[in-house]
XYZ file of C-alpha atoms in Angstrom:
160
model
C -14.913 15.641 9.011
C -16.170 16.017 12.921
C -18.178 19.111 12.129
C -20.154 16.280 9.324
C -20.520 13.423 10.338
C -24.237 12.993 10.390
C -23.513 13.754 6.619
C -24.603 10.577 4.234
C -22.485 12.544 1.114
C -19.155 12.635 3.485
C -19.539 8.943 4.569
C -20.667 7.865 0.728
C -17.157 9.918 -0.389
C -15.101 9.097 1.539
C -15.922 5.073 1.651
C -15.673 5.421 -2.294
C -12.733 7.044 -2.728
C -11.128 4.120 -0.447
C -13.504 1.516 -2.457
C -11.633 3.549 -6.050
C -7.735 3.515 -4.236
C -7.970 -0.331 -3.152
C -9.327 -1.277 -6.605
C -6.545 0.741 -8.537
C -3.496 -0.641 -6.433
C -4.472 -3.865 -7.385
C -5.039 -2.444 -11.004
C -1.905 0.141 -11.659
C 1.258 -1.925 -12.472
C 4.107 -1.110 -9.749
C 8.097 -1.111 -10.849
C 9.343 -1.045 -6.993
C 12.433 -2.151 -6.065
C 12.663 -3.263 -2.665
C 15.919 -2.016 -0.822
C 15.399 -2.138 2.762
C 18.205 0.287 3.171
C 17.041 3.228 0.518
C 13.809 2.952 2.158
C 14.940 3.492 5.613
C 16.888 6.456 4.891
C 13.892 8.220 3.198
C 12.223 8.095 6.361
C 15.467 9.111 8.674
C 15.674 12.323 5.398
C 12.048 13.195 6.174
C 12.496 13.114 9.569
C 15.503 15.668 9.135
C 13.188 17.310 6.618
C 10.666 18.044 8.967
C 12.973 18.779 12.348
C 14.797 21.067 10.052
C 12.444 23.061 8.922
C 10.782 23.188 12.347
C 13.757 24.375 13.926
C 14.361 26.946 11.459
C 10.848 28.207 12.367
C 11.425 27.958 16.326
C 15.301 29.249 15.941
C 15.260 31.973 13.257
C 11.839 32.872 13.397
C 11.045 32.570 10.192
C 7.693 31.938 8.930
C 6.578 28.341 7.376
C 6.549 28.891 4.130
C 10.094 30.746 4.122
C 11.734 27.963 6.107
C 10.130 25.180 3.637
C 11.058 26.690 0.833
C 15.108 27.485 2.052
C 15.070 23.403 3.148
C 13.683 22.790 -0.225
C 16.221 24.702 -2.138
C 19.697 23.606 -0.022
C 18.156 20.174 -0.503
C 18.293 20.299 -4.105
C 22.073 20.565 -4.188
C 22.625 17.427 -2.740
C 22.597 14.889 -6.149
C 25.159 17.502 -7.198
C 27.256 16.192 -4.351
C 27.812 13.297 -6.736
C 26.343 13.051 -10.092
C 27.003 9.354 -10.635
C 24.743 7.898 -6.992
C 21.422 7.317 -8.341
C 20.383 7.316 -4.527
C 21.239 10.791 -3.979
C 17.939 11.797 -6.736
C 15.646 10.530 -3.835
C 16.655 12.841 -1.051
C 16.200 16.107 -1.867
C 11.945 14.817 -2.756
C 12.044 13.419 1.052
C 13.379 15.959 2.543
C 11.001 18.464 1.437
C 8.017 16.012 2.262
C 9.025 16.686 5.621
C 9.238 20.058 5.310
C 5.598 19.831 4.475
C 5.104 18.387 8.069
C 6.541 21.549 9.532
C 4.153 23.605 8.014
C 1.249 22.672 10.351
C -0.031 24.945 13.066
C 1.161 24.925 16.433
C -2.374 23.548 17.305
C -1.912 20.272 15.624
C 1.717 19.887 15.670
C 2.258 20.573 19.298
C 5.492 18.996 19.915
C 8.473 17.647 18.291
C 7.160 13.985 19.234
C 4.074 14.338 17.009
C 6.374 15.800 14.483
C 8.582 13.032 14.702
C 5.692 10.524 14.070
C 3.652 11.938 11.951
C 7.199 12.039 9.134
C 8.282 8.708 10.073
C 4.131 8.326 8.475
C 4.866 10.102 6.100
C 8.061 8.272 5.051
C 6.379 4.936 4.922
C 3.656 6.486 2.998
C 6.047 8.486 0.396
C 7.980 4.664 0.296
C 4.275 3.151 -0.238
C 3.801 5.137 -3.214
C 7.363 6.084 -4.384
C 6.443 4.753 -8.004
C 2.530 5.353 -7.970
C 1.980 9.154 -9.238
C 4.946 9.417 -10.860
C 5.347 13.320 -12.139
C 2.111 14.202 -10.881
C 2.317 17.860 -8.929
C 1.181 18.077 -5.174
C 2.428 14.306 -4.195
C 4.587 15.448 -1.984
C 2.409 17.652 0.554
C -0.493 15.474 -0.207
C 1.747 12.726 1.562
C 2.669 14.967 4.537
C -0.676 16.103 4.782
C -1.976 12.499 5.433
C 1.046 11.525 7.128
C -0.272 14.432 9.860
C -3.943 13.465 9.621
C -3.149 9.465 10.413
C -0.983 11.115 13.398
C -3.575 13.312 14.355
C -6.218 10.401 14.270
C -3.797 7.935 16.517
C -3.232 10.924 19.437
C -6.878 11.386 19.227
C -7.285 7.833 19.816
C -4.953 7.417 22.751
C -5.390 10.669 24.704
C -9.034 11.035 24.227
C-alpha cells in the first residue's frame, strides 16, 4: 500500500470498499448473542491458536503450513469431547484463526508480543463478525490476516 500511495485507484478502493462495509453492517441483519464469557474465551482460544502453532514452528521445526494444519486437525476433536456443549462448536474455528497468525514471516511477526496482539485483534474481529459471512470459505485467515495488518499498522505507529 506504501509502494502506492501516490496512486488515486488505491485511495478511490480502498475508501469505497470501507464506504460499501459501513453501509452493509447497517444493512445485513445480525442474530448475535451477546455472552461476555463465550466471547472472551474465543480470544484466550486464538491466542492459544496462534502461540501453539508458533511454538510448534520454533520447537519442532516444522514448517507453517504443517504446524497450522496439525493445530487445525487436533482442534477439531474437541466438540467430540462433549457432543451436547453447543460452546465447544466455536473453538476448534478460533483456534485455527490463530493458527493463521502464526503463519506470518519472521519479518512481520517478530516476537511473541506482536503475536500475542495481533490474535487478541483477531479475536475481537472473528467476535465482530462471528454471524456476518456465515459459511463463506476464507473467513477465517481473512480475519487473521487483518488482525496482523491492524497490528502491523499500530507498531508502525508507535516505533516509527
Amino acid at each position: 500500500m506504501f509502494d502506492n500511495a501516490d496512486s488515486y485507484y488505491l485511495i478511490a478502493a480502498i475508501v469505497s470498499m470501507v464506504l460499501l462495509m459501513t453501509i452493509f453492517h447497517y444493512k445485513v441483519p445480525l442474530k448475535h448473542n451477546a455472552d461476555l464469557y463465550e466471547d472472551f474465551y474465543l480470544i484466550l482460544f486464538v491466542v492459544l491458536g496462534a502461540f501453539a502453532a508458533k511454538y510448534i514452528q520454533v520447537i519442532a521445526n516444522f514448517n507453517s503450513v504443517l504446524a497450522v494444519s496439525l493445530i487445525g486437525l487436533l482442534s477439531s476433536y474437541i466438540p467430540n469431547l462433549n457432543k451436547q456443549n453447543n460452546s465447544l462448536k466455536d473453538i476448534p474455528p478460533a483456534i485455527y484463526c490463530g493458527a493463521f497468525i502464526a503463519m506470518s514471516n519472521d519479518v512481520v511477526a517478530f516476537n511473541w508480543v506482536f503475536i500475542c496482539i495481533a490474535s487478541a485483534v483477531s479475536g475481537i474481529l472473528l467476535i465482530v463478525s462471528k454471524s456476518v459471512f456465515k459459511g463463506v470459505g476464507g473467513k477465517l485467515g481473512t480475519i487473521a490476516f487483518a488482525g496482523v495488518v491492524c497490528t502491523s499498522f499500530l507498531f508502525l505507529l508507535i516505533y516509527n
